[in-house]
Amino acid sequence: MDDAADAVDTELSPLTPRPVQRPARTRRWIAALITVAVVGGVALLIANLLGDAALFFYNADEAVERRDELASQRFRLQGTPLSEPVNTFFQDRPVLAFPVGFNEAVVDVVHTGDPPELFQPGVPVVLEGAWQQGPGPSPVIASDGWHFASDRMLVKHDNDYRNRDDYDERITEADQGGALP
């Protein structure tokens, strides 16, 4: 071969780079996958929100009346703690055991997790959970063979916030009203 012939056949000028275009079919698949992912995410979010909204709310007396139909369903239970809670262990996990009452019905509660700061006897609570057959840990007050196993607790409060002047007045009233005759 001749070197002169090779020089004519070889083009040494730089080529302009062109963006690599994916075939239309690949672009459609990517768009379809992104669309499916977005629709799936939105559906999951809606299902989660509706799941929380679908939890029924019962006062303790109603929940006791409907215990057979509520058997293992999650629902919200409202009641007022009747005594100080007891920190104990139940089924190898730390729990808070206490009774709640509403309209003279008493429910033994076994709560897993930390209670809110405002939790105390006499202040109404809303608990999320389900009925469990069998007594919970002591103290067992209801003694009906069931307890309410909760994993979420909300404390009701009255939204009655007072300013500093009212605080001083309340302290004075408490001192006067709390004194023994």
mmCIF file of N, CA and C in Angstrom, residues 49 55 73 89 92 131 151:
data_model
loop_
_atom_site.group_PDB
_atom_site.id
_atom_site.type_symbol
_atom_site.label_atom_id
_atom_site.label_comp_id
_atom_site.label_asym_id
_atom_site.label_seq_id
_atom_site.Cartn_x
_atom_site.Cartn_y
_atom_site.Cartn_z
ATOM 1 N N LEU A 49 -53.603 8.433 54.286
ATOM 2 C CA LEU A 49 -54.423 9.476 54.901
ATOM 3 C C LEU A 49 -55.833 8.974 55.188
ATOM 4 N N LEU A 55 -60.390 5.443 61.101
ATOM 5 C CA LEU A 55 -60.440 4.880 62.446
ATOM 6 C C LEU A 55 -61.657 5.447 63.172
ATOM 7 N N GLN A 73 -60.271 -4.988 65.524
ATOM 8 C CA GLN A 73 -60.131 -3.795 64.677
ATOM 9 C C GLN A 73 -59.461 -2.669 65.456
ATOM 10 N N PHE A 89 -43.710 -4.282 82.652
ATOM 11 C CA PHE A 89 -43.404 -5.042 81.441
ATOM 12 C C PHE A 89 -44.575 -5.963 81.141
ATOM 13 N N ASP A 92 -42.770 -9.063 77.448
ATOM 14 C CA ASP A 92 -41.356 -8.709 77.260
ATOM 15 C C ASP A 92 -41.126 -7.329 76.661
ATOM 16 N N TRP A 131 -58.745 -3.996 70.923
ATOM 17 C CA TRP A 131 -59.021 -4.888 72.038
ATOM 18 C C TRP A 131 -58.107 -6.105 71.966
ATOM 19 N N ASP A 151 -51.098 2.135 71.101
ATOM 20 C CA ASP A 151 -49.739 2.520 70.721
ATOM 21 C C ASP A 151 -49.650 4.002 70.373
#
